[in-house]
Short mmCIF file of C-alpha atoms and ligand atoms in Angstrom, two decimals:
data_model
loop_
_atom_site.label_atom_id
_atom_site.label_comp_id
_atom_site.label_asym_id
_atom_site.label_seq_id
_atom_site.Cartn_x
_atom_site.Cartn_y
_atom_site.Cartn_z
CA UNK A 1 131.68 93.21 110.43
CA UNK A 2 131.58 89.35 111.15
CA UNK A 3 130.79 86.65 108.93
CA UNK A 4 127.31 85.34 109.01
CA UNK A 5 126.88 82.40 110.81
CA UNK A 6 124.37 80.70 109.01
CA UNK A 7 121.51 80.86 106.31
CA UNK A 8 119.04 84.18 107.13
CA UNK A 9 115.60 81.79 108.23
CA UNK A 10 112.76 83.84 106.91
CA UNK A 11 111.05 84.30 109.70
CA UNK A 12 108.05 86.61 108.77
CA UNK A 13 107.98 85.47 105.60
CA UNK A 14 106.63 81.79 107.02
CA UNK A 15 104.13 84.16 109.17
CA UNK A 16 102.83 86.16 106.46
CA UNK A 17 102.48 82.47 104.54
CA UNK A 18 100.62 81.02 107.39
CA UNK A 19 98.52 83.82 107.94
CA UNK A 20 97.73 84.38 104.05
CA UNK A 21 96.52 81.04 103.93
CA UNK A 22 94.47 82.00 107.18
CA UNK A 23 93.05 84.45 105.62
CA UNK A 24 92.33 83.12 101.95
CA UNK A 25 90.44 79.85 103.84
CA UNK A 26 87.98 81.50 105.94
CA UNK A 27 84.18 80.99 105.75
CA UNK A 28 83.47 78.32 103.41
CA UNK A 29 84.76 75.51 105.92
CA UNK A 30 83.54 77.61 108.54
CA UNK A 31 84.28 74.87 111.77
CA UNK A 32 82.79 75.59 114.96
CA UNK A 33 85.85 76.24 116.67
CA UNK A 34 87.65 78.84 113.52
CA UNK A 35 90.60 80.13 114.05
CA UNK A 36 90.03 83.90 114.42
CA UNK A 37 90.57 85.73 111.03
CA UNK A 38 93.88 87.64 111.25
CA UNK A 39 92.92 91.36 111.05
CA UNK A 40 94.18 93.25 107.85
CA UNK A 41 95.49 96.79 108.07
CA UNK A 42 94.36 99.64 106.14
CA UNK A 43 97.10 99.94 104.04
CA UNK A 44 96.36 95.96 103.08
CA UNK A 45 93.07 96.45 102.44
CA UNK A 46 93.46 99.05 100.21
CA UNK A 47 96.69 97.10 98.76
CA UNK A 48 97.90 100.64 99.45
CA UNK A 49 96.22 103.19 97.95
CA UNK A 50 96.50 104.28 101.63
CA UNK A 51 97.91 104.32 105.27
CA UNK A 52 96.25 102.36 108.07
CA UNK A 53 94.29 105.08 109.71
CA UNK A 54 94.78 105.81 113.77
CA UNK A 55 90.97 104.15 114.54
CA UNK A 56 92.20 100.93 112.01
CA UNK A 57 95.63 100.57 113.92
CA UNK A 58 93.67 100.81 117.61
CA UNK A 59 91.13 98.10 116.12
CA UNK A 60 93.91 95.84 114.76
CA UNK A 61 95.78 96.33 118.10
CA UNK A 62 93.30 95.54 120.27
CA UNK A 63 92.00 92.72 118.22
CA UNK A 64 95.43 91.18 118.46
CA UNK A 65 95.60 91.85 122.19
CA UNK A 66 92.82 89.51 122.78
CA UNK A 67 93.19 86.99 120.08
CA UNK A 68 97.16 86.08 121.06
CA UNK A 69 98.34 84.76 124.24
CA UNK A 70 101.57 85.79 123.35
CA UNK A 71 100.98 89.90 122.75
CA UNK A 72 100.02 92.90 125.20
CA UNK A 73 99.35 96.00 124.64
CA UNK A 74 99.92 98.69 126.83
CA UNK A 75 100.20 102.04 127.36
CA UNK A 76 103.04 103.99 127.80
CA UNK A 77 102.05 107.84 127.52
CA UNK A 78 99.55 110.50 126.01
CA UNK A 79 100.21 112.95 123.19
CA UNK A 80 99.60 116.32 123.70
CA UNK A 81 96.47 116.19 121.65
CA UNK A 82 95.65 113.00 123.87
CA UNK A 83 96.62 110.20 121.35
CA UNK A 84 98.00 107.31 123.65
CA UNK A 85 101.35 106.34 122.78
CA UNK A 86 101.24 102.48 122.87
CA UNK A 87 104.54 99.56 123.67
CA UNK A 88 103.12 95.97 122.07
CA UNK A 89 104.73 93.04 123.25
CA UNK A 90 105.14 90.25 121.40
CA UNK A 91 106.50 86.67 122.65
CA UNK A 92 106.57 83.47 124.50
CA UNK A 93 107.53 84.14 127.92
CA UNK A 94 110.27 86.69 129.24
CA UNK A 95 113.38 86.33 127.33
CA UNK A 96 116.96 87.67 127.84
CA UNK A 97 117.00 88.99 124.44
CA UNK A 98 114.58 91.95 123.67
CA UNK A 99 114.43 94.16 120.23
CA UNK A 100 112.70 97.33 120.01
CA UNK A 101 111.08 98.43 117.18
CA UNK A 102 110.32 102.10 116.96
CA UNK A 103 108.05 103.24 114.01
CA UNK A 104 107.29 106.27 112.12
CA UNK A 105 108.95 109.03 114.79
CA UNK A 106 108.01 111.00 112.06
CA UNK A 107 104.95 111.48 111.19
CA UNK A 108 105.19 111.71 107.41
CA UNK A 109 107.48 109.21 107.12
CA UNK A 110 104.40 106.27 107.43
CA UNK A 111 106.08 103.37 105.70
CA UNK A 112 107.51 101.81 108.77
CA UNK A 113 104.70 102.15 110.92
CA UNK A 114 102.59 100.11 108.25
CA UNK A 115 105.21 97.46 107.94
CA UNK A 116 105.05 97.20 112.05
CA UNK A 117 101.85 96.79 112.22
CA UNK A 118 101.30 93.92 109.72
CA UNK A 119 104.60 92.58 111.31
CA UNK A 120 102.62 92.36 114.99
CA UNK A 121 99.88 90.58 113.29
CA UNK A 122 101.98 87.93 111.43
CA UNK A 123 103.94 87.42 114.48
CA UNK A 124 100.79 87.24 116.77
CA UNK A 125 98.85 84.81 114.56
CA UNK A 126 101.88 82.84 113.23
CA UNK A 127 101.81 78.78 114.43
CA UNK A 128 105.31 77.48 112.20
CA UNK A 129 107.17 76.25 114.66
CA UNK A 130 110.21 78.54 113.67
CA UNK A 131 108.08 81.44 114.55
CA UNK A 132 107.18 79.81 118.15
CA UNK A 133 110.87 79.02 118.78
CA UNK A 134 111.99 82.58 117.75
CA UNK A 135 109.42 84.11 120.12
CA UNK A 136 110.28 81.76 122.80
CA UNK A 137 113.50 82.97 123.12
CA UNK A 138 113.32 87.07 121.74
CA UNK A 139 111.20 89.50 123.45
CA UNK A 140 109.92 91.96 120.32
CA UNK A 141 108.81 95.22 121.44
CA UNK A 142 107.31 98.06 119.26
CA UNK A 143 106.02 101.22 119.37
CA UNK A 144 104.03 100.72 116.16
CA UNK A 145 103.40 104.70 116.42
CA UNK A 146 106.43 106.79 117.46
CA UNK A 147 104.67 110.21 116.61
CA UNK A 148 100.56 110.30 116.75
CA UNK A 149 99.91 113.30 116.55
CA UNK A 150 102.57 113.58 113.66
CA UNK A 151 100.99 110.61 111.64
CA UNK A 152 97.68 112.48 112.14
CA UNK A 153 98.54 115.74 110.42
CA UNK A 154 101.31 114.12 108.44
CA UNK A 155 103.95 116.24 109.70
CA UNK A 156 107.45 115.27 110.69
CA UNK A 157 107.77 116.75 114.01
CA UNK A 158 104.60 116.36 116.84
CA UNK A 159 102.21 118.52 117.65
CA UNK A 160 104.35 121.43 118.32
CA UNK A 161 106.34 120.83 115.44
CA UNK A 162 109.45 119.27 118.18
CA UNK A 163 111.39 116.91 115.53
CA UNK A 164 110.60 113.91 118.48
CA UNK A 165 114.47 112.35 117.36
CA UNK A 166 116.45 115.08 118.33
CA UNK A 167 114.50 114.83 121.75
CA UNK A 168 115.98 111.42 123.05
CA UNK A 169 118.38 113.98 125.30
CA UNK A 170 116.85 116.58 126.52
CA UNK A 171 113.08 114.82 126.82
CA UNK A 172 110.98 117.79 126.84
CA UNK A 173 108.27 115.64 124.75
CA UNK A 174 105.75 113.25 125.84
CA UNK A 175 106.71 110.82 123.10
CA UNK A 176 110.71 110.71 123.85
CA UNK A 177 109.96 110.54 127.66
CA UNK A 178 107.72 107.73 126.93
CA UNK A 179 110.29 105.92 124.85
CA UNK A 180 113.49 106.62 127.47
CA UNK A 181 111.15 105.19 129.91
CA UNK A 182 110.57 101.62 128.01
CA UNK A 183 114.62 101.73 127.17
CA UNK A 184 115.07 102.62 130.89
CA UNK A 185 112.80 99.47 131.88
CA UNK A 186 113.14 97.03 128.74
CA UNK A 187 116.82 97.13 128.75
CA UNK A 188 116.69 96.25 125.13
CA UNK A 189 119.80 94.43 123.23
CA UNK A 190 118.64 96.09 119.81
CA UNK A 191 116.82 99.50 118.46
CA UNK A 192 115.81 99.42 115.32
CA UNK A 193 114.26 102.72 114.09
CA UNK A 194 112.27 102.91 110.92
CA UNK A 195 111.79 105.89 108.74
CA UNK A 196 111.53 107.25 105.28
CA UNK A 197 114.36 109.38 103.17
CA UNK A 198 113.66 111.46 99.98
CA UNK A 199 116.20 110.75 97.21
CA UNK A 200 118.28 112.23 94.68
CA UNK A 201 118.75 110.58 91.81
CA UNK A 202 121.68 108.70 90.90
CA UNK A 203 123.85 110.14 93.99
CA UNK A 204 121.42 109.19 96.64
CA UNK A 205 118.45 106.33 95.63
CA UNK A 206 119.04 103.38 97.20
CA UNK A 207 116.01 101.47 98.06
CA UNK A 208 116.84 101.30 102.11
CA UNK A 209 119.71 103.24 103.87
CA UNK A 210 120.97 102.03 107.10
CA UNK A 211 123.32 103.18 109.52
CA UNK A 212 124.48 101.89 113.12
CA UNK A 213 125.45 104.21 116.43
CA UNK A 214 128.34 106.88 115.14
CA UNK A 215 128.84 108.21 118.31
CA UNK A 216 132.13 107.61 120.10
CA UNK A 217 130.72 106.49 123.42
CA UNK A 218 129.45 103.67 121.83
CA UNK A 219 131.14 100.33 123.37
CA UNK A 220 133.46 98.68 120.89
CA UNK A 221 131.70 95.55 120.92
CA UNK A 222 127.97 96.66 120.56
CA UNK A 223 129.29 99.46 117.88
CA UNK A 224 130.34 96.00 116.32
CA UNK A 225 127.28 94.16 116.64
CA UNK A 226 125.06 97.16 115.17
CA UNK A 227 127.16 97.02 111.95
CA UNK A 228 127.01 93.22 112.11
CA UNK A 229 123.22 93.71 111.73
CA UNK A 230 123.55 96.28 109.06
CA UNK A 231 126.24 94.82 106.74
CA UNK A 232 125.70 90.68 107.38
CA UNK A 233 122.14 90.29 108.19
CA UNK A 234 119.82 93.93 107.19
CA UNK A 235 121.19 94.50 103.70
CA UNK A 236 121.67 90.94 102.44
CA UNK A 237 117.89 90.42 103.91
CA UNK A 238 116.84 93.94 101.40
CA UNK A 239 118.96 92.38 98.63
CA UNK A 240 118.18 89.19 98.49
CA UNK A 241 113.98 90.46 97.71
CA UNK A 242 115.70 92.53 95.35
CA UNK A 243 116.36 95.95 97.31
CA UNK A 244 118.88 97.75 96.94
CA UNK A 245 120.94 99.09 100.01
CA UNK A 246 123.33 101.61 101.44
CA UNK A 247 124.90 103.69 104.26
CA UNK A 248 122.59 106.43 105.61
CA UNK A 249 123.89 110.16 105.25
CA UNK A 250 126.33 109.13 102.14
CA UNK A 251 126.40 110.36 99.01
CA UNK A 252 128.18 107.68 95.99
CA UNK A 253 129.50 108.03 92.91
CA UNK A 254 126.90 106.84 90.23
CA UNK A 255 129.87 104.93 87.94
CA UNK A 256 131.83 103.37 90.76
CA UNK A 257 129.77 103.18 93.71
CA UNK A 258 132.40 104.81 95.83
CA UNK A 259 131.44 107.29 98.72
CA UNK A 260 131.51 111.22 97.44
CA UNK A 261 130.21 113.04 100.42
CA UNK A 262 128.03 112.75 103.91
CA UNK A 263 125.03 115.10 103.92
CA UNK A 264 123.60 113.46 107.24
CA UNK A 265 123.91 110.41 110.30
CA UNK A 266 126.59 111.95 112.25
CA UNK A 267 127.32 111.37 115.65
CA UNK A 268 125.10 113.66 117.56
CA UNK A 269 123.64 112.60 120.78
CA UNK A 270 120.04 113.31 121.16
CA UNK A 271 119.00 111.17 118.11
CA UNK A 272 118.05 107.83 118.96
CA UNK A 273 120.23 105.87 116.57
CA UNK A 274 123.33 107.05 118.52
CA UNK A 275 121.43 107.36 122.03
CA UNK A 276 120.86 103.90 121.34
CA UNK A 277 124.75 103.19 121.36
CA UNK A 278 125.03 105.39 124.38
CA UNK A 279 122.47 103.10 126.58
CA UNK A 280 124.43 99.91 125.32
CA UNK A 281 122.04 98.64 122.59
CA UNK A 282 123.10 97.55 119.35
CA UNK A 283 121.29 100.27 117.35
CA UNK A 284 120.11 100.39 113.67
CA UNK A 285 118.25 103.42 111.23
CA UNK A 286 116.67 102.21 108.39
CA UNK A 287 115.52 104.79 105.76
CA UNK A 288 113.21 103.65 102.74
CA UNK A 289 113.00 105.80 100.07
CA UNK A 290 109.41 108.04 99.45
CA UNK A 291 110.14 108.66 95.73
CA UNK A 292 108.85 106.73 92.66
CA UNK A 293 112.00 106.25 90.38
CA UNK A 294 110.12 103.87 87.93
CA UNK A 295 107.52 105.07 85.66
CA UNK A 296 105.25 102.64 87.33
CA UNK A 297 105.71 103.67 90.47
CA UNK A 298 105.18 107.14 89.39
CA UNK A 299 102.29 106.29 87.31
CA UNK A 300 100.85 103.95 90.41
CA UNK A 301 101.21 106.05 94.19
CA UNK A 302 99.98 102.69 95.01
CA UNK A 303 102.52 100.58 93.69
CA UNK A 304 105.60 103.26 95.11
CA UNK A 305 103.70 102.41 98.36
CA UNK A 306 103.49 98.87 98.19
CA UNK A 307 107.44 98.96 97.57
CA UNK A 308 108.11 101.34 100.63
CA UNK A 309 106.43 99.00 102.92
CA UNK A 310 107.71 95.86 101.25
CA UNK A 311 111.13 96.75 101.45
CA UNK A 312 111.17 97.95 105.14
CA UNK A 313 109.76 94.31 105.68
CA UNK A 314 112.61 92.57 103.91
CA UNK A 315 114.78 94.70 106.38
CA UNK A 316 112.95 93.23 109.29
CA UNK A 317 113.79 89.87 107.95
CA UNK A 318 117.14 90.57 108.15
CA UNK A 319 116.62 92.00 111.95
CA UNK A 320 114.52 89.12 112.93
CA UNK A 321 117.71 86.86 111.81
CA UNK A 322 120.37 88.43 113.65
CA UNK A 323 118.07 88.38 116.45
CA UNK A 324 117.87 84.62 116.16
CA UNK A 325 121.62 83.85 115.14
CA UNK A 326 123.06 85.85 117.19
CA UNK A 327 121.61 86.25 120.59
CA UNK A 328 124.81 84.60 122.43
CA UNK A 329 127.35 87.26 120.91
CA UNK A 330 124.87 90.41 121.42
CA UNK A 331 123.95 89.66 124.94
CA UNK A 332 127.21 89.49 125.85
CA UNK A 333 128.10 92.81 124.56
CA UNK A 334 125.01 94.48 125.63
CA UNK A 335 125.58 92.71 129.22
CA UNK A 336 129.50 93.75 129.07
CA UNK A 337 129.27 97.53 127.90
CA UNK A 338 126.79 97.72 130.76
CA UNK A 339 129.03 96.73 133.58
CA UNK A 340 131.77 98.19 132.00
CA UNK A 341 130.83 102.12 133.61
CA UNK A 342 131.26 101.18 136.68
CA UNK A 343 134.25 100.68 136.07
CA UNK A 344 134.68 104.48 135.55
CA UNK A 345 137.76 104.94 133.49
CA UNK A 346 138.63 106.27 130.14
CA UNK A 347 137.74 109.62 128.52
CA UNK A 348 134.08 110.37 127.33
CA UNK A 349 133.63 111.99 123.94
CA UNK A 350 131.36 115.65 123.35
CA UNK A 351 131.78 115.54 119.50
CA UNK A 352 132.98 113.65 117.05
CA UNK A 353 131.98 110.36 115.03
CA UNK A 354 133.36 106.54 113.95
CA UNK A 355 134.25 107.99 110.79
CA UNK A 356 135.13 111.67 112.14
CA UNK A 357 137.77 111.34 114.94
CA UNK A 358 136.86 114.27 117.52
CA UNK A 359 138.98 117.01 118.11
CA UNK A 360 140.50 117.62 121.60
CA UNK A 361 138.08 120.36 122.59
CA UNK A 362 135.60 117.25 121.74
CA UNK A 363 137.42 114.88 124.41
CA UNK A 364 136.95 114.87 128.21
CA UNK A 365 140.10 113.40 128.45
CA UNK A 366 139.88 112.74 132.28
CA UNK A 367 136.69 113.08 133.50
CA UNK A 368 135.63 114.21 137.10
CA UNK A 369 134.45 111.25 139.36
CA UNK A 370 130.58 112.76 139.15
CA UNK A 371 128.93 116.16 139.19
CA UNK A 372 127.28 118.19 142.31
CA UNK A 373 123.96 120.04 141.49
CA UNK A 374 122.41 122.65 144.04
CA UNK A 375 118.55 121.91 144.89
CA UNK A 376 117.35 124.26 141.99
CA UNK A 377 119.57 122.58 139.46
CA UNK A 378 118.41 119.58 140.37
CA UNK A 379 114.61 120.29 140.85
CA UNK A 380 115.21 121.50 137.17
CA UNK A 381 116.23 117.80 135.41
CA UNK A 382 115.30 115.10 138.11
CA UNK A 383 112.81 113.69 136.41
CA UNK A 384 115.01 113.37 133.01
CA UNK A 385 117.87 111.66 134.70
CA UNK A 386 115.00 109.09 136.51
CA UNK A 387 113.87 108.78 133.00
CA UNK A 388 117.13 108.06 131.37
CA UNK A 389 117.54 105.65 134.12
CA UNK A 390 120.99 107.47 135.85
CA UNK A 391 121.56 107.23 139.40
CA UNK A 392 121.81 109.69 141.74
CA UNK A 393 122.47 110.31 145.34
CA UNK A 394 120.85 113.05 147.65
CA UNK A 395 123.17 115.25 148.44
CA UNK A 396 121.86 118.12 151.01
CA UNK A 397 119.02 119.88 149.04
CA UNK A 398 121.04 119.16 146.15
CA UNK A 399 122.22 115.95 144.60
CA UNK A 400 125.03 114.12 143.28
CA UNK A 401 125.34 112.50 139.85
CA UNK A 402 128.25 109.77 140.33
CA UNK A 403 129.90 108.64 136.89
CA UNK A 404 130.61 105.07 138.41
CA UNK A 405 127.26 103.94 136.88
CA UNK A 406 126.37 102.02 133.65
CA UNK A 407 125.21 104.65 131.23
CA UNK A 408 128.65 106.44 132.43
CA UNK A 409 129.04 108.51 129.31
CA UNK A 410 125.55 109.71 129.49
CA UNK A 411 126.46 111.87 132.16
CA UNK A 412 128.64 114.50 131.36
CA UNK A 413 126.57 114.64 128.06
CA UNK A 414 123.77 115.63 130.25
CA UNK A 415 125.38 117.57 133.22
CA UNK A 416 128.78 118.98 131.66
CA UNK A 417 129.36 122.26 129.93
CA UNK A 418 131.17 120.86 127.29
CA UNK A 419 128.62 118.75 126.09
CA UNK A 420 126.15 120.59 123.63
CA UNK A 421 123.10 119.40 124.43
CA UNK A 422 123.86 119.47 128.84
CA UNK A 423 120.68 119.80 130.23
CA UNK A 424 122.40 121.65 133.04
CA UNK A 425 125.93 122.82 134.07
CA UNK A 426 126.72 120.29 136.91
CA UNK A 427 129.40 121.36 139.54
CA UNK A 428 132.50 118.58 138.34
CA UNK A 429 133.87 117.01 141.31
CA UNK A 430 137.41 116.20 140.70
CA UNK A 431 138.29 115.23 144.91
CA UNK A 432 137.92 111.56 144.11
ZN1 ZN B 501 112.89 110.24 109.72
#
């Protein structure tokens, strides 16, 4: 963790304060040029006794598409029960420094998705020149709706029940292709993935969990930017509107706080937190909680709603702010760990985690120079290695898979036998 560098500005907060005023001052002075009305979700205009609905989200969408200079909206796949699956842009002009926002990959986890979507219409409406001067120099991306078909039937995995982030390996789903393909293309400096946790009292409550890349792949530096965002900018954002905050996955002791035991957020490779590490982003998970521990909130489903969404927006606060403070020291990481495979040296880990050390079996202490594959092999997984953006060379019928790339470690996770979730058992070549 480093210090902060300066005071967290409050970025979508001045948004939400120039577009509430939008909103509260529109008819009566009525000019003949109005500013368009900034378009409310579902969720707001129920002041959530309800999510924003699939045909609400398409109309705010495409409402903001046309209103803002400074969003697009475009498509990036189809569901299997033909829901697009949608990227939003939001800034200035093309920046070096791009954030991804990825929303509700589960489907029943909704409280992200809602606090996206009101983010891309603060953000798309907002004039304060701190807004403007953000968005001149940060690309924002989002995929306001990870899961569709998920949100639709309010289940966590898609259509066919695939849990979408424990696909970011192997791909076999439309909506983790579609993602690997904007990561592949975006090159984005930060991942932030939102979702919701259920709690258990006293051990495990916290009002937002967080937790960075734990796999050991992860470059030193961007590992240290991702907890950067978490401990210096994320939680201090959540605490200061009165959240409270922890680590992801571990359990504390009610009296003195300390850790007690990790149920989950380990180091595992096909979920997007640590995939995010892998592909030289600065990744972050952040988990609000579903259950009501006031009687209010229990009384109120309204009110517990209200506090899911408002919380995963004081989170994005805290993004938006390392984004802005700290563009200089993240793009030089990012830009680093991604020349730093061709260098091809040093071992690649199959298991382990930052707070787990891995176990030999779990080290490919000196890895082969690349992997062969014979023409059915690679007929088999071509398209997920275009999609997860590694290079390969024709070879024969066949192909070679070089490890002098940038996503070096990526490789023998997807082509070795030691790797558990190997798409394919690659020939090693070791005649370098
Ligand atoms: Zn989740």
């Amino acid at each position: 963790m480093r210090p902060r560098t300066g005071r967290i500005p409050r970025i979508r907060t001045l948004a939400l304060a120039c577009v509430t005023a939008a909103l509260a001052a529109p008819l009566l002075s009525a000019p003949a040029q109005a500013t368009p009305t900034p378009p409310r979700t579902g969720f707001e205009k129920t002041d959530g006794a309800r999510w924003t609905s699939q045909p609400e989200e398409q109309k705010l969408l495409a409402t903001v598409d046309k209103a803002s200079d400074r969003v697009s909206v475009s498509r990036i796949g189809t569901t299997k029960q033909n829901r697009p699956l949608q990227l939003v842009r939001i800034g200035e002009r093309p920046s070096k420094n791009t954030v991804l926002l990825i929303c509700s990959q589960h489907g029943d986890e909704p409280s992200g998705r809602d606090a996206c979507l009101s983010t891309i219409r603060d953000l798309a409406y907002a004039k304060d020149k701190q807004t403007q001067r953000f968005l001149s120099r940060t690309t924002l991306l989002v995929v306001p709706t990870a899961n569709p078909d998920g949100r639709a039937a309010d289940t966590r995995g898609n259509s066919d029940g695939v849990d979408i982030n424990r696909d970011h390996i192997s791909l076999q789903t439309a909506e983790a292709r579609a993602m690997a393909a904007v990561i592949r293309d975006r090159q984005p400096d930060s991942i932030y993935d939102l979702h919701e946790y259920g709690a258990t009292p006293k051990y495990y409550d916290k009002d937002l969990f967080d937790l960075w890349p734990r796999n050991l792949n992860t470059d030193e530096a961007v590992h240290e930017e991702a907890q950067t965002l978490s401990e210096a900018y994320v939680r201090p954002a959540a605490n200061k509107s009165g959240y409270t905050t922890g680590t992801y996955g571990i359990w504390t002791d009610p009296v003195t706080g300390e850790p007690i035991k990790q149920t989950a957020g380990d180091g595992q490779e096909r979920i997007l937190r640590n995939v995010s590490g892998i592909k030289h982003a600065a990744g972050l998970l952040i988990e609000s909680r579903v259950d009501p521990l006031t009687e209010a909130e229990q009384k109120d489903e309204a009110l517990n709603n209200r506090r899911r969404v408002k919380s995963q927006l004081s989170a994005l606060d805290g993004l938006f702010a390392y984004a802005n403070e700290r563009r200089g020291q993240l793009e030089a990481a990012t830009s680093a760990a991604r020349a730093e495979g061709f260098r091809d040296r040093g071992p690649v880990y199959v298991g382990g985690a930052d707070n787990d050390p891995a176990e030999p079996s779990e080290v490919i202490q000196d890895p082969p120079c690349g992997y062969r594959l014979d023409a059915a092999q690679y007929d088999g997984v071509k398209d997920e290695l275009a999609l997860h953006g590694v290079k390969v060379r024709r070879d024969g019928a066949g192909a070679y898979v070089p490890m002098r790339q940038s996503a070096r470690a990526l490789v023998p996770l997807l082509l070795d036998e030691r790797a558990t979730y190997h798409l394919v058992t690659g020939s090693p070549d070791t005649d370098c």
